[in-house]
CSV table of C-alpha atoms in Angstrom, one decimal:
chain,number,residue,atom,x,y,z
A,1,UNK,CA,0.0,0.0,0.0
A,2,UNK,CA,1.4,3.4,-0.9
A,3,UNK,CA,1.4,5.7,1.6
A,4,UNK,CA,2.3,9.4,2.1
A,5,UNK,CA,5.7,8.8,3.2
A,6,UNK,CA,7.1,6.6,0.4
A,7,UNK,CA,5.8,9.7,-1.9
A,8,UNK,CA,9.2,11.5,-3.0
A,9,UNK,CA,9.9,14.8,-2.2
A,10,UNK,CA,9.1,15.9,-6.2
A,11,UNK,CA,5.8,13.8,-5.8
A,12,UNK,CA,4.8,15.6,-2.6
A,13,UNK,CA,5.9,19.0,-3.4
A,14,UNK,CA,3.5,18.9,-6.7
A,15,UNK,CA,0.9,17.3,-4.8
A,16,UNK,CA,1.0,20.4,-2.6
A,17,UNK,CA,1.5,23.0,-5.3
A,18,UNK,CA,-1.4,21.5,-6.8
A,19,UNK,CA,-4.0,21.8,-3.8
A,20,UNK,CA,-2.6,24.6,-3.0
A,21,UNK,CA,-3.0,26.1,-6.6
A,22,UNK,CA,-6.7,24.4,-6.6
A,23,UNK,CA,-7.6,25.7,-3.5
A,24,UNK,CA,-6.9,29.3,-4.4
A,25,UNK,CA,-8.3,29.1,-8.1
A,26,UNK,CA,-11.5,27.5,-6.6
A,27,UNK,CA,-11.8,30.9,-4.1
A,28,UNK,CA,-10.8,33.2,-7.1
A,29,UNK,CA,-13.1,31.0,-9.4
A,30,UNK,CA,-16.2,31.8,-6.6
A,31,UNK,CA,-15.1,35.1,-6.2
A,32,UNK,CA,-15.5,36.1,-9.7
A,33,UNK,CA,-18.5,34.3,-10.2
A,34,UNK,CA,-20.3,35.9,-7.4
A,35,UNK,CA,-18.9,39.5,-8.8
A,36,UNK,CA,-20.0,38.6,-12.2
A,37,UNK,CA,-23.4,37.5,-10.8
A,38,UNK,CA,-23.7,40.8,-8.8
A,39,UNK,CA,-22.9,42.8,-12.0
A,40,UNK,CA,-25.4,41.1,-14.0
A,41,UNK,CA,-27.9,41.5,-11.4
A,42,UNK,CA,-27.3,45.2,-11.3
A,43,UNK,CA,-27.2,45.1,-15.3
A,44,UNK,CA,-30.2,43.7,-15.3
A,45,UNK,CA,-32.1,45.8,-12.7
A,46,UNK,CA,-30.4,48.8,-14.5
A,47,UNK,CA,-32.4,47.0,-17.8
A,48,UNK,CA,-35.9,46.7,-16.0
A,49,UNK,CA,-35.8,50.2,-15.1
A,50,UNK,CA,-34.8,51.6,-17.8
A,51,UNK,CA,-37.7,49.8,-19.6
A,52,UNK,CA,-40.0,50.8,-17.4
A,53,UNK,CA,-39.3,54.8,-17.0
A,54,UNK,CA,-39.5,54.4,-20.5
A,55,UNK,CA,-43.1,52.9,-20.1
A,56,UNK,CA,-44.0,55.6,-17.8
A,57,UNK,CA,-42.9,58.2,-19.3
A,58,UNK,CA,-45.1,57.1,-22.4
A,59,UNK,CA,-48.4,56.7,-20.3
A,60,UNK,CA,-48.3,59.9,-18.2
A,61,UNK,CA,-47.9,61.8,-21.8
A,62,UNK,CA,-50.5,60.1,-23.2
A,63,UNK,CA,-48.2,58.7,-25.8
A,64,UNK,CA,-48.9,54.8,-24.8
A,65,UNK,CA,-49.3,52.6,-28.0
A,66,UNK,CA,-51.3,49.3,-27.5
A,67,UNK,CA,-47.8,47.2,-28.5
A,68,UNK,CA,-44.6,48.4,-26.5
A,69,UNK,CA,-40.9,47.7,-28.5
A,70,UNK,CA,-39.6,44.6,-26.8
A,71,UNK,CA,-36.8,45.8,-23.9
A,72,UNK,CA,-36.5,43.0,-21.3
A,73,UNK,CA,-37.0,38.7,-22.1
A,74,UNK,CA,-40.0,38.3,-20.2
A,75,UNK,CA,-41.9,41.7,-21.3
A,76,UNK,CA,-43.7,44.2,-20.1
A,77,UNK,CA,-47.3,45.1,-19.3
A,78,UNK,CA,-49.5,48.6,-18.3
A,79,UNK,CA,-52.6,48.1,-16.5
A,80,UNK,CA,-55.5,50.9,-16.2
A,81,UNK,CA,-57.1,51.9,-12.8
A,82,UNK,CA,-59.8,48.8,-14.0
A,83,UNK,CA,-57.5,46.4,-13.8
A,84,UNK,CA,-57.1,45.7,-17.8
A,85,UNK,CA,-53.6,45.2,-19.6
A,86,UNK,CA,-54.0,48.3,-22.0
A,87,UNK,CA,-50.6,48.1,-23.5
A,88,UNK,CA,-47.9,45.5,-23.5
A,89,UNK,CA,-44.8,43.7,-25.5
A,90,UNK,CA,-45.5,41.6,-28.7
A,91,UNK,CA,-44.7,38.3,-26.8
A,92,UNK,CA,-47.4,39.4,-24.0
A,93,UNK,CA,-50.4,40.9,-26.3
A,94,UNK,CA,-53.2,39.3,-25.7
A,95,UNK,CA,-52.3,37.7,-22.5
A,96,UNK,CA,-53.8,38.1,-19.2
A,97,UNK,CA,-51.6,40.4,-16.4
A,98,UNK,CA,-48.7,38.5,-15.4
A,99,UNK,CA,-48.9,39.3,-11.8
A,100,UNK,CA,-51.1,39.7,-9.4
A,101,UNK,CA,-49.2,41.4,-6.5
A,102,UNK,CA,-49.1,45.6,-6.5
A,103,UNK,CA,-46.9,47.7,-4.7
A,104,UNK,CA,-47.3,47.9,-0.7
A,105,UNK,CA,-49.5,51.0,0.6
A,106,UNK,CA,-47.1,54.2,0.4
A,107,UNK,CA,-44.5,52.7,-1.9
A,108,UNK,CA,-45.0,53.4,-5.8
A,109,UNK,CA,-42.8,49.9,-6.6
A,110,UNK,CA,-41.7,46.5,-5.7
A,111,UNK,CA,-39.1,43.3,-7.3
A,112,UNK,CA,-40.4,40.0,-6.8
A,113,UNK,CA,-38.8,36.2,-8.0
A,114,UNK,CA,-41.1,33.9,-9.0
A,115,UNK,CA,-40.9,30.4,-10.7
A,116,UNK,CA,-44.3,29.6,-10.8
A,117,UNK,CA,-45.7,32.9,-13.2
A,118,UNK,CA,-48.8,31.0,-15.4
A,119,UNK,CA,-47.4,33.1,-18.8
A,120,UNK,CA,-43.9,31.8,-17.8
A,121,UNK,CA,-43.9,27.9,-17.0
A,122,UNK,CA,-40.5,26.8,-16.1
A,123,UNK,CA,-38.5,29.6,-15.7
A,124,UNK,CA,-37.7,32.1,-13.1
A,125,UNK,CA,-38.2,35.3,-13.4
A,126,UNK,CA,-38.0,38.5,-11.9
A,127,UNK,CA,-40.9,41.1,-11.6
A,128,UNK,CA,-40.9,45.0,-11.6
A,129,UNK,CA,-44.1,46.7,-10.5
A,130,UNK,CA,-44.6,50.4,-10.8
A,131,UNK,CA,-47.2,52.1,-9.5
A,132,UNK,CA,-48.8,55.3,-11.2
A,133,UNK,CA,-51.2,58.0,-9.2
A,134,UNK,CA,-53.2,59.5,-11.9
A,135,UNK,CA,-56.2,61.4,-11.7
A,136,UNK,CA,-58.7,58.6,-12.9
A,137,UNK,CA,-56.6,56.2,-10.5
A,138,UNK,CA,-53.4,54.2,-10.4
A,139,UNK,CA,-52.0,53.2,-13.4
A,140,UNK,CA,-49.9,49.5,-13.0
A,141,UNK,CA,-46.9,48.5,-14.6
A,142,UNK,CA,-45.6,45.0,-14.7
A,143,UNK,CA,-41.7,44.2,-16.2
A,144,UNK,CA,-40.2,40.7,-15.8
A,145,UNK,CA,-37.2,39.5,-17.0
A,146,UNK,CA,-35.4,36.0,-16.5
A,147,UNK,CA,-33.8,35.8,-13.1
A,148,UNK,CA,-29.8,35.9,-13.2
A,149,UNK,CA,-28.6,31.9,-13.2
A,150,UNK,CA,-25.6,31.4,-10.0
A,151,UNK,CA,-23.2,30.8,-12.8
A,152,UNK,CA,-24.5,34.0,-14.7
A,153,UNK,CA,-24.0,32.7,-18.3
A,154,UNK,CA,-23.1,29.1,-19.6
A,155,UNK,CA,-20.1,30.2,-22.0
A,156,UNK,CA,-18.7,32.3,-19.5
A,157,UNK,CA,-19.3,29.6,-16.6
A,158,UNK,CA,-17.0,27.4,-18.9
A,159,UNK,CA,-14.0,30.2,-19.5
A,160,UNK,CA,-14.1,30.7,-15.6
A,161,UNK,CA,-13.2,26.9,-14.6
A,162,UNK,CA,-11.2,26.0,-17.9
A,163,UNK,CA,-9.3,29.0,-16.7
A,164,UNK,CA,-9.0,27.5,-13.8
A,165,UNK,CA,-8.3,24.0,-14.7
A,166,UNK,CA,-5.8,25.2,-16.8
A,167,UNK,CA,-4.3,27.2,-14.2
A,168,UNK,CA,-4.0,24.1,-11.2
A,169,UNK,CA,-2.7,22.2,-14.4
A,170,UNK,CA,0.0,24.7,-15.2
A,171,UNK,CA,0.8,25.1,-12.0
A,172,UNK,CA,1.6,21.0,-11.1
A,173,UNK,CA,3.7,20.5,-14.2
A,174,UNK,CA,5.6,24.1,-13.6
A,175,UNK,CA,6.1,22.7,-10.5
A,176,UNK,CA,7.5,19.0,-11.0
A,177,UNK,CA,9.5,20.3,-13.7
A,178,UNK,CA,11.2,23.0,-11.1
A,179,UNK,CA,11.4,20.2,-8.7
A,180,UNK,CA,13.0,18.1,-11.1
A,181,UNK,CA,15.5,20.5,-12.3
A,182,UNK,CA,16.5,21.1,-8.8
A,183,UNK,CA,16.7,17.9,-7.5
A,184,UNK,CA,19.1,16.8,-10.5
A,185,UNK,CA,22.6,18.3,-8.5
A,186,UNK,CA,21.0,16.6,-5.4
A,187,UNK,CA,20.4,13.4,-6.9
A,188,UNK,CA,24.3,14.0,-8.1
A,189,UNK,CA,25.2,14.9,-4.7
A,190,UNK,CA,23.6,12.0,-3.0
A,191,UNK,CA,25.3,9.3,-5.8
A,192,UNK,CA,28.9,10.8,-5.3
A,193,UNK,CA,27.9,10.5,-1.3
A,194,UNK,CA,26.6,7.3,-1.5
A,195,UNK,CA,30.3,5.9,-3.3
A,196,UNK,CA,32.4,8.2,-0.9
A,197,UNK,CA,30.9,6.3,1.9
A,198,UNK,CA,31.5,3.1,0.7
A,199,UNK,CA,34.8,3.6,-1.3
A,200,UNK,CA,36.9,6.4,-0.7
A,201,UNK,CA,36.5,9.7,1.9
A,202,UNK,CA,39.2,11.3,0.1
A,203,UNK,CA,36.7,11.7,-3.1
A,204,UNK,CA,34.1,15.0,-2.5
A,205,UNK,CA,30.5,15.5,-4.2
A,206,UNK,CA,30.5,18.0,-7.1
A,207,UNK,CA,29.2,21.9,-6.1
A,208,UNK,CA,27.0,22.8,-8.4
A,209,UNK,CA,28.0,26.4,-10.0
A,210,UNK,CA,24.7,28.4,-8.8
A,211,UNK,CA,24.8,30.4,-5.5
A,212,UNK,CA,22.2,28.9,-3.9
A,213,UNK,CA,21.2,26.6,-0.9
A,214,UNK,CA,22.1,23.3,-2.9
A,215,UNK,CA,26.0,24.9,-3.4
A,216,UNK,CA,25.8,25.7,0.4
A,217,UNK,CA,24.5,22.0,1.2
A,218,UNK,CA,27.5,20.7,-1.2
A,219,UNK,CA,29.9,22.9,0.7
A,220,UNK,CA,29.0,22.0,3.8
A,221,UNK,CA,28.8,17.9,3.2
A,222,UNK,CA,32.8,18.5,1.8
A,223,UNK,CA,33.8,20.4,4.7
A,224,UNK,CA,32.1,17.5,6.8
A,225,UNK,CA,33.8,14.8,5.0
A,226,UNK,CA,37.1,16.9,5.3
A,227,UNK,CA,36.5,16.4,9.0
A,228,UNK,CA,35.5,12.9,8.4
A,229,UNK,CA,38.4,12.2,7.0
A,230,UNK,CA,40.5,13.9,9.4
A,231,UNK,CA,39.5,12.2,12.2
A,232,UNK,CA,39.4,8.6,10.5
A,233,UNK,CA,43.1,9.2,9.7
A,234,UNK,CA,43.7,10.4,13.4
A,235,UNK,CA,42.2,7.5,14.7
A,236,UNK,CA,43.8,5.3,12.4
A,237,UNK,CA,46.9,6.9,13.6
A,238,UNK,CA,45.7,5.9,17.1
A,239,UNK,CA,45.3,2.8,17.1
A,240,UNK,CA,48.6,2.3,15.1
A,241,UNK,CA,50.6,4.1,17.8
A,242,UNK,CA,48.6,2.7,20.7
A,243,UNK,CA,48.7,-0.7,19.1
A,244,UNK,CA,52.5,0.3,18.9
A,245,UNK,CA,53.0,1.8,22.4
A,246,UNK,CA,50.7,-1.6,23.8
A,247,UNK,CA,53.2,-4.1,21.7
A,248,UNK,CA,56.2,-2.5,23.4
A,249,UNK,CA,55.9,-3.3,27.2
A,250,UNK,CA,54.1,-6.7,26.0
A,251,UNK,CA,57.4,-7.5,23.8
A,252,UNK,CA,59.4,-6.6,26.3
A,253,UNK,CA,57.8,-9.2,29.0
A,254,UNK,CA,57.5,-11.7,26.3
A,255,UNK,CA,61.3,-11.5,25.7
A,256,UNK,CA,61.9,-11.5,29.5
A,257,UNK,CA,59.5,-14.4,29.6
A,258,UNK,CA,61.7,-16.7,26.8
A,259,UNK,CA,65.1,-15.9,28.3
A,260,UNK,CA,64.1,-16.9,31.9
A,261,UNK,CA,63.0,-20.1,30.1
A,262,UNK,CA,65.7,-20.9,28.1
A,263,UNK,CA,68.0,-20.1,30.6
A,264,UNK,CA,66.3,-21.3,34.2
A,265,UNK,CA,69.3,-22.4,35.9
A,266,UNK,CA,71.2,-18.6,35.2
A,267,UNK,CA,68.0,-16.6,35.8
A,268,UNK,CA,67.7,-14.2,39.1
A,269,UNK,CA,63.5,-14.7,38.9
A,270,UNK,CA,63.6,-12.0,41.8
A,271,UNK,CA,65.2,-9.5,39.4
A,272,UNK,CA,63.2,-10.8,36.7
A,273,UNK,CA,60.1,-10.2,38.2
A,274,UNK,CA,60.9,-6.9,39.2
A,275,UNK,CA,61.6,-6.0,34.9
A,276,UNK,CA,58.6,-8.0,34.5
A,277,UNK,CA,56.9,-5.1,36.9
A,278,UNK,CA,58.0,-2.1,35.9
A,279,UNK,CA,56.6,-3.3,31.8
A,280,UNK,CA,53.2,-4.4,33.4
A,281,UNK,CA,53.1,-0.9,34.9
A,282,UNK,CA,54.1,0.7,31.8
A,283,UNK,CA,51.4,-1.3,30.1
A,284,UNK,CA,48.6,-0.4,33.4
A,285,UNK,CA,50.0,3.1,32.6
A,286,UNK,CA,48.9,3.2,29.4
A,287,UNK,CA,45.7,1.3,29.5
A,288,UNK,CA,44.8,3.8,32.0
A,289,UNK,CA,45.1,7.0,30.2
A,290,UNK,CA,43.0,5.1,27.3
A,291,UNK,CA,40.2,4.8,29.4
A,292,UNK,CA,40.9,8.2,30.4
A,293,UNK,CA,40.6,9.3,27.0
A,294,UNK,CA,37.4,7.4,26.1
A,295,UNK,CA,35.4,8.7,28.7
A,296,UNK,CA,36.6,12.3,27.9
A,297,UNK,CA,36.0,11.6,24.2
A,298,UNK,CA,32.1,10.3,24.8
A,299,UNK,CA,31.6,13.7,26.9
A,300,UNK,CA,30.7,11.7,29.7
A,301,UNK,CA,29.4,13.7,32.4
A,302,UNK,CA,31.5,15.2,35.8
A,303,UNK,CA,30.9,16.1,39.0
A,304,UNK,CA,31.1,19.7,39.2
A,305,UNK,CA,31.5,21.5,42.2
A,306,UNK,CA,33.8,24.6,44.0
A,307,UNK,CA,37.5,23.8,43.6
A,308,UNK,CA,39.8,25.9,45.0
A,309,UNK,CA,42.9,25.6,43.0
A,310,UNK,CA,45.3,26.9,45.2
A,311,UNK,CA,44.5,24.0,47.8
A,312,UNK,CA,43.8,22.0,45.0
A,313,UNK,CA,47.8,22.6,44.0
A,314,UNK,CA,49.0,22.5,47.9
A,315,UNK,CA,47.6,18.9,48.1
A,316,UNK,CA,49.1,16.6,45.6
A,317,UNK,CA,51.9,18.6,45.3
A,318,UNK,CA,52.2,17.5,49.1
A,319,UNK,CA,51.5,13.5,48.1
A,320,UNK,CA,55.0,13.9,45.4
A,321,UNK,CA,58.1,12.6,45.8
A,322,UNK,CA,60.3,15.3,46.0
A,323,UNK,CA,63.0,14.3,42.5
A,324,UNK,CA,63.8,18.5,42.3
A,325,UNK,CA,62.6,21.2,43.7
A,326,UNK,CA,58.9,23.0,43.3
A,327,UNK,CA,58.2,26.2,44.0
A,328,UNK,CA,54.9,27.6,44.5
A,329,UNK,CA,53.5,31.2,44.3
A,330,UNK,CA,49.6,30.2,45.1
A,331,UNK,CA,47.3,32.7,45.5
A,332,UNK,CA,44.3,32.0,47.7
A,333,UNK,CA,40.9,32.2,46.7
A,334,UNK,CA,41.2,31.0,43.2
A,335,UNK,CA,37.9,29.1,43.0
A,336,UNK,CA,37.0,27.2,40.0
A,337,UNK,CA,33.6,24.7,39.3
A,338,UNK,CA,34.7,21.2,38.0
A,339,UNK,CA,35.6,17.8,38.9
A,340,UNK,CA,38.1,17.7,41.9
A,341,UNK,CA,39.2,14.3,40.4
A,342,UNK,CA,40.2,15.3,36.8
A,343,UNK,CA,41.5,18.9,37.9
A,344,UNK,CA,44.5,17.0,40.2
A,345,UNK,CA,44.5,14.5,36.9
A,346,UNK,CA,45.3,17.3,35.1
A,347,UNK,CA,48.2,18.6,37.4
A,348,UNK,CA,49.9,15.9,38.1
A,349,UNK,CA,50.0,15.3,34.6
A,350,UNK,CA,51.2,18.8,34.1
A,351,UNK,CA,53.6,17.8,37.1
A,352,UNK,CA,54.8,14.0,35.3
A,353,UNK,CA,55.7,16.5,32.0
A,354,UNK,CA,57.5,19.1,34.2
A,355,UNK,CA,59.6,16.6,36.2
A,356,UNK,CA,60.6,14.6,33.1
A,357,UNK,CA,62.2,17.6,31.6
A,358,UNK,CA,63.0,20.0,34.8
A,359,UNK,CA,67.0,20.3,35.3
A,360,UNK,CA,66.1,21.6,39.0
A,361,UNK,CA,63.6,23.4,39.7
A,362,UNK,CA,59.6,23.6,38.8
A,363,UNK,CA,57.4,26.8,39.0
A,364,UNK,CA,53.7,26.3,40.1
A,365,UNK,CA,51.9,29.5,40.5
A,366,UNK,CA,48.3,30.2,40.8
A,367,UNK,CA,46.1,33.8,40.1
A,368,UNK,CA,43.5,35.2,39.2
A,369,UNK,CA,43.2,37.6,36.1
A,370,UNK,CA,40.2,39.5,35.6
A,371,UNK,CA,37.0,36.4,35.5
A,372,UNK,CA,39.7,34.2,34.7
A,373,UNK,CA,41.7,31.7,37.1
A,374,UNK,CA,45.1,30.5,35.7
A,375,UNK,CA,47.2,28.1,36.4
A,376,UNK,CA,50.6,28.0,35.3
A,377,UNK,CA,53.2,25.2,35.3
A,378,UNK,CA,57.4,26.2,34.4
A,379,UNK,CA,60.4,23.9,34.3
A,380,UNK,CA,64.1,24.8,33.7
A,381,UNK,CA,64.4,22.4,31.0
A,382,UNK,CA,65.9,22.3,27.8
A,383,UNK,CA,62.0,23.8,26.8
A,384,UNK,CA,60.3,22.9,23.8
A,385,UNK,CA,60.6,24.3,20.0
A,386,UNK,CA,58.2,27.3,19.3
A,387,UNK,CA,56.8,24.6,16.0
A,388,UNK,CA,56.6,22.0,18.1
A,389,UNK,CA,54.4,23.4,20.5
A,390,UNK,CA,51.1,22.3,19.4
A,391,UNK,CA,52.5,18.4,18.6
A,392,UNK,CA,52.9,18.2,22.2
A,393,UNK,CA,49.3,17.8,22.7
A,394,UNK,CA,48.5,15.0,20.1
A,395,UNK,CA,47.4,11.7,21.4
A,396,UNK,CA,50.9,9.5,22.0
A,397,UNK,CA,53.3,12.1,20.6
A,398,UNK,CA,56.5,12.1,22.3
A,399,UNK,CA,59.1,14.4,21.3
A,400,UNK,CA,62.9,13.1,20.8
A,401,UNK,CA,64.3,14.4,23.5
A,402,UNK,CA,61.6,13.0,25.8
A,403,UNK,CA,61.9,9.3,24.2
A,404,UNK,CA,65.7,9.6,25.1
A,405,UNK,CA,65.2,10.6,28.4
A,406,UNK,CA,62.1,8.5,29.7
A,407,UNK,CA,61.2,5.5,28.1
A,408,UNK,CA,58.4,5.2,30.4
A,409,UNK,CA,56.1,8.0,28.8
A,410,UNK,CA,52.3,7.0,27.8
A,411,UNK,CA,52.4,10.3,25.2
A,412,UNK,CA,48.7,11.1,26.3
A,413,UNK,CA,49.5,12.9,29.7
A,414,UNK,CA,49.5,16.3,27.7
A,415,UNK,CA,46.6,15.1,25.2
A,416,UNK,CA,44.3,14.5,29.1
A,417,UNK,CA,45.3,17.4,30.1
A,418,UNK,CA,43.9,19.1,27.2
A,419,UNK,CA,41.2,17.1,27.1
A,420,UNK,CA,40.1,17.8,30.7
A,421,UNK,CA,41.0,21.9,30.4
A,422,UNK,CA,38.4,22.1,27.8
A,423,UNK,CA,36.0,20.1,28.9
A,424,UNK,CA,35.9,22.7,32.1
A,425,UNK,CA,34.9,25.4,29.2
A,426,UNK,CA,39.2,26.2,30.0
A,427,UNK,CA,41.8,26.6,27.4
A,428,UNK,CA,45.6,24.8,28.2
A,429,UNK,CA,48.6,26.2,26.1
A,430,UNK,CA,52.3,26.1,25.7
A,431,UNK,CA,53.6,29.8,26.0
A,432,UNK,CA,57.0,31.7,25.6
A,433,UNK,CA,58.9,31.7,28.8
A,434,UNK,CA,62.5,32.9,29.5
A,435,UNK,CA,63.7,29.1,30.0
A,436,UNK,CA,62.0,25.7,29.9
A,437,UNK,CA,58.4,24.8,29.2
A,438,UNK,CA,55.8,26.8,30.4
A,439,UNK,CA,52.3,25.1,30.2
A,440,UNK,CA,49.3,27.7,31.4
A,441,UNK,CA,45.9,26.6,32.4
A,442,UNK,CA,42.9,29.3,32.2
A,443,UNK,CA,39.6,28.0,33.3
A,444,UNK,CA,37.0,30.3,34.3
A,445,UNK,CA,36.6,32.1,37.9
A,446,UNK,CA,33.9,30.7,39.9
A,447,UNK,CA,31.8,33.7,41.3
């Protein structure tokens, strides 16, 4: 069964124009029949009077002639004060008084419709009665004509809804064919789509040349698939360096593993274990910040609440071990809303980053500038290259200089603490300083 909604959009759009074009023609079609009827009424009103001040004007000179020149369909008649029908059209001679009803007392006329007139069987008509004072009595004269049909004349009846027809006709096929034409670069659009999808997201769907909403919806699908594609090559990317980074601590135990078997006799199992450790936490390091990264990626909700990040910063730097020396400028009441639990994740990744590279000393200060609290994190390090500033923060990127000084490095502390900065509405940068790395958190002030 077909129903509305397997109707295409051409289908439904024509259907539309069409009831909507039918509907209006059928108001403008009774609108101009009823202003057509109105004007032939008047017309023929205009025609009955006429006829009759004629008429009058002939009987109160004296001028009346036994047969009156024809002037309306149905004819006319003039009645003396006896109530005999002195004068009349040819098609009346002869014939008894049309009517019967006069004027009401004080009024010297009156229109009636009647379809039951004994002269006139089967039609309608319309009657005029005049009365005329005259000194021998009143004087009565009757004029009918044919009462104005709804649809005012057959031939013209038939122009009105042809026109019309025509019109709601007109209309549909403009319509479709509009449709069509439009729909031809979607119809492109959706076929090149439909391959991209399965094929190749480096392919895009053709912009059509015309500055309209179609060219805007063909932009904006190729700027989507540019993203698309981005972020299938970043996550390919992922998962080759985290299927990298996982294969390295697993490689290493395995290769532990063999030699302790080949070799039982000359293995120290005690120091063995201890290597086998130290990869298993490498690999629980890892697996962690993963997880880490999948619930920050699926926007999963946290508990917000006051944090003051001065106390926040006292605190787990206090749980450290002390490898070189921190200083800290804090500022109190710095109060920020967010997770307690991500914010210190955040720090001590900052921390981790800062220690790895620090010759001898790290800088944590805390402030508050303007509606914004800011965080800022230096080391005395080597620092890091002005274009290498935004690699830091990409998911398992670890710079040179860092793989050749700690092995142990997931690459995703800095991405985290990205991650968690912006998901606190906060912004985490790498900025000039005098010496070493200077990572600055802003987040905004709680007030």
């Amino acid at each position: 069964m077909v129903t509305r909604h397997t109707w295409s959009v051409r289908t439904r759009l024509t259907l539309i124009a069409i009831t909507v074009a039918a509907l209006s023609g059928l108001i403008l079609t009774v609108v101009a029949t009823l202003s057509l009827y109105n004007l032939a009424g008047g017309f023929q009103a205009r025609e009955i009077g006429d006829a009759t001040l004629e008429t009058l004007n002939l009987t109160l000179r004296g001028r009346l002639p036994a047969v009156l020149p024809p002037r309306t369909s149905g004819g006319i008649q003039v009645l003396d004060p006896r109530g005999r029908v002195v004068s009349s059209t040819p098609n009346l001679y002869g014939a008894p008084r049309i009517a019967e009803f006069l004027p009401p007392p004080g009024s010297i006329r009156t229109f009636r419709e009647s379809c039951d007139l004994p002269r006139f069987p089967g039609r309608c008509m319309v009657v005029a009665t005049f009365r005329i004072h005259q000194p021998d009595g009143d004087w009565i004269v009757y004029s009918a004509d044919d009462v104005v049909p709804w649809y005012v004349h057959p031939g013209l009846f038939t122009i009105i809804v042809g026109t019309y027809l025509l019109l709601v006709t007109l209309t549909g096929f403009g319509v479709h064919h509009a449709v069509t034409r439009v729909l031809v670069p979607v119809n492109a659009i959706r076929s090149e789509l439909a391959e991209i999808t399965a094929t190749d997201l480096g392919r895009r769907v053709p912009v059509p040349p015309a500055w309209d909403e179609i060219r805007q919806l063909a932009m904006t699908i190729n700027q989507t698939l540019d993203r698309l594609e981005a972020a299938a090559e970043q996550q390919r990317r992922f998962t080759s360096d985290a299927s990298h980074d996982l294969r390295s601590p697993l490689t290493a135990m395995r290769a532990q593993v063999e030699e302790a078997l080949h070799y039982p006799e000359d293995t120290d199992w005690k120091a063995k274990a201890h290597e086998m450790l130290t990869s298993l936490d490498r690999l629980q390091a890892i697996v962690s910040d993963l997880l880490m990264l999948a619930r920050l990626d699926s926007g999963a909700s946290a508990f917000a609440e006051p944090v003051d990040l001065s106390r926040l910063c006292e605190e787990e730097l206090g749980r450290r071990k002390r490898g070189v020396k921190v200083v800290r400028e804090l500022r109190s009441g710095v109060t920020v809303t967010g997770d307690r639990l991500r914010l210190a994740r955040l720090l001590t990744n900052l921390m981790d980053n800062a220690q790895r590279h620090a010759a001898s000393r790290i800088t944590v200060s805390v402030a508050a500038h303007g509606d914004t609290a800011v965080l800022e994190v230096l080391d005395d390090g080597a620092g890091i290259a002005r274009d290498q500033r935004d690699v830091v923060f990409r998911r398992f990127t670890r710079l040179d200089a860092s793989r050749n000084r700690d092995a142990g490095g997931t690459g995703l502390g800095l991405p985290i603490a990205r991650e968690i900065a912006e998901a606190h509405g906060g912004t985490l940068t790498l900025e000039d300083s005098p010496q070493g790395a200077r990572f600055v958190l802003r987040l905004p002030l709680n007030r």
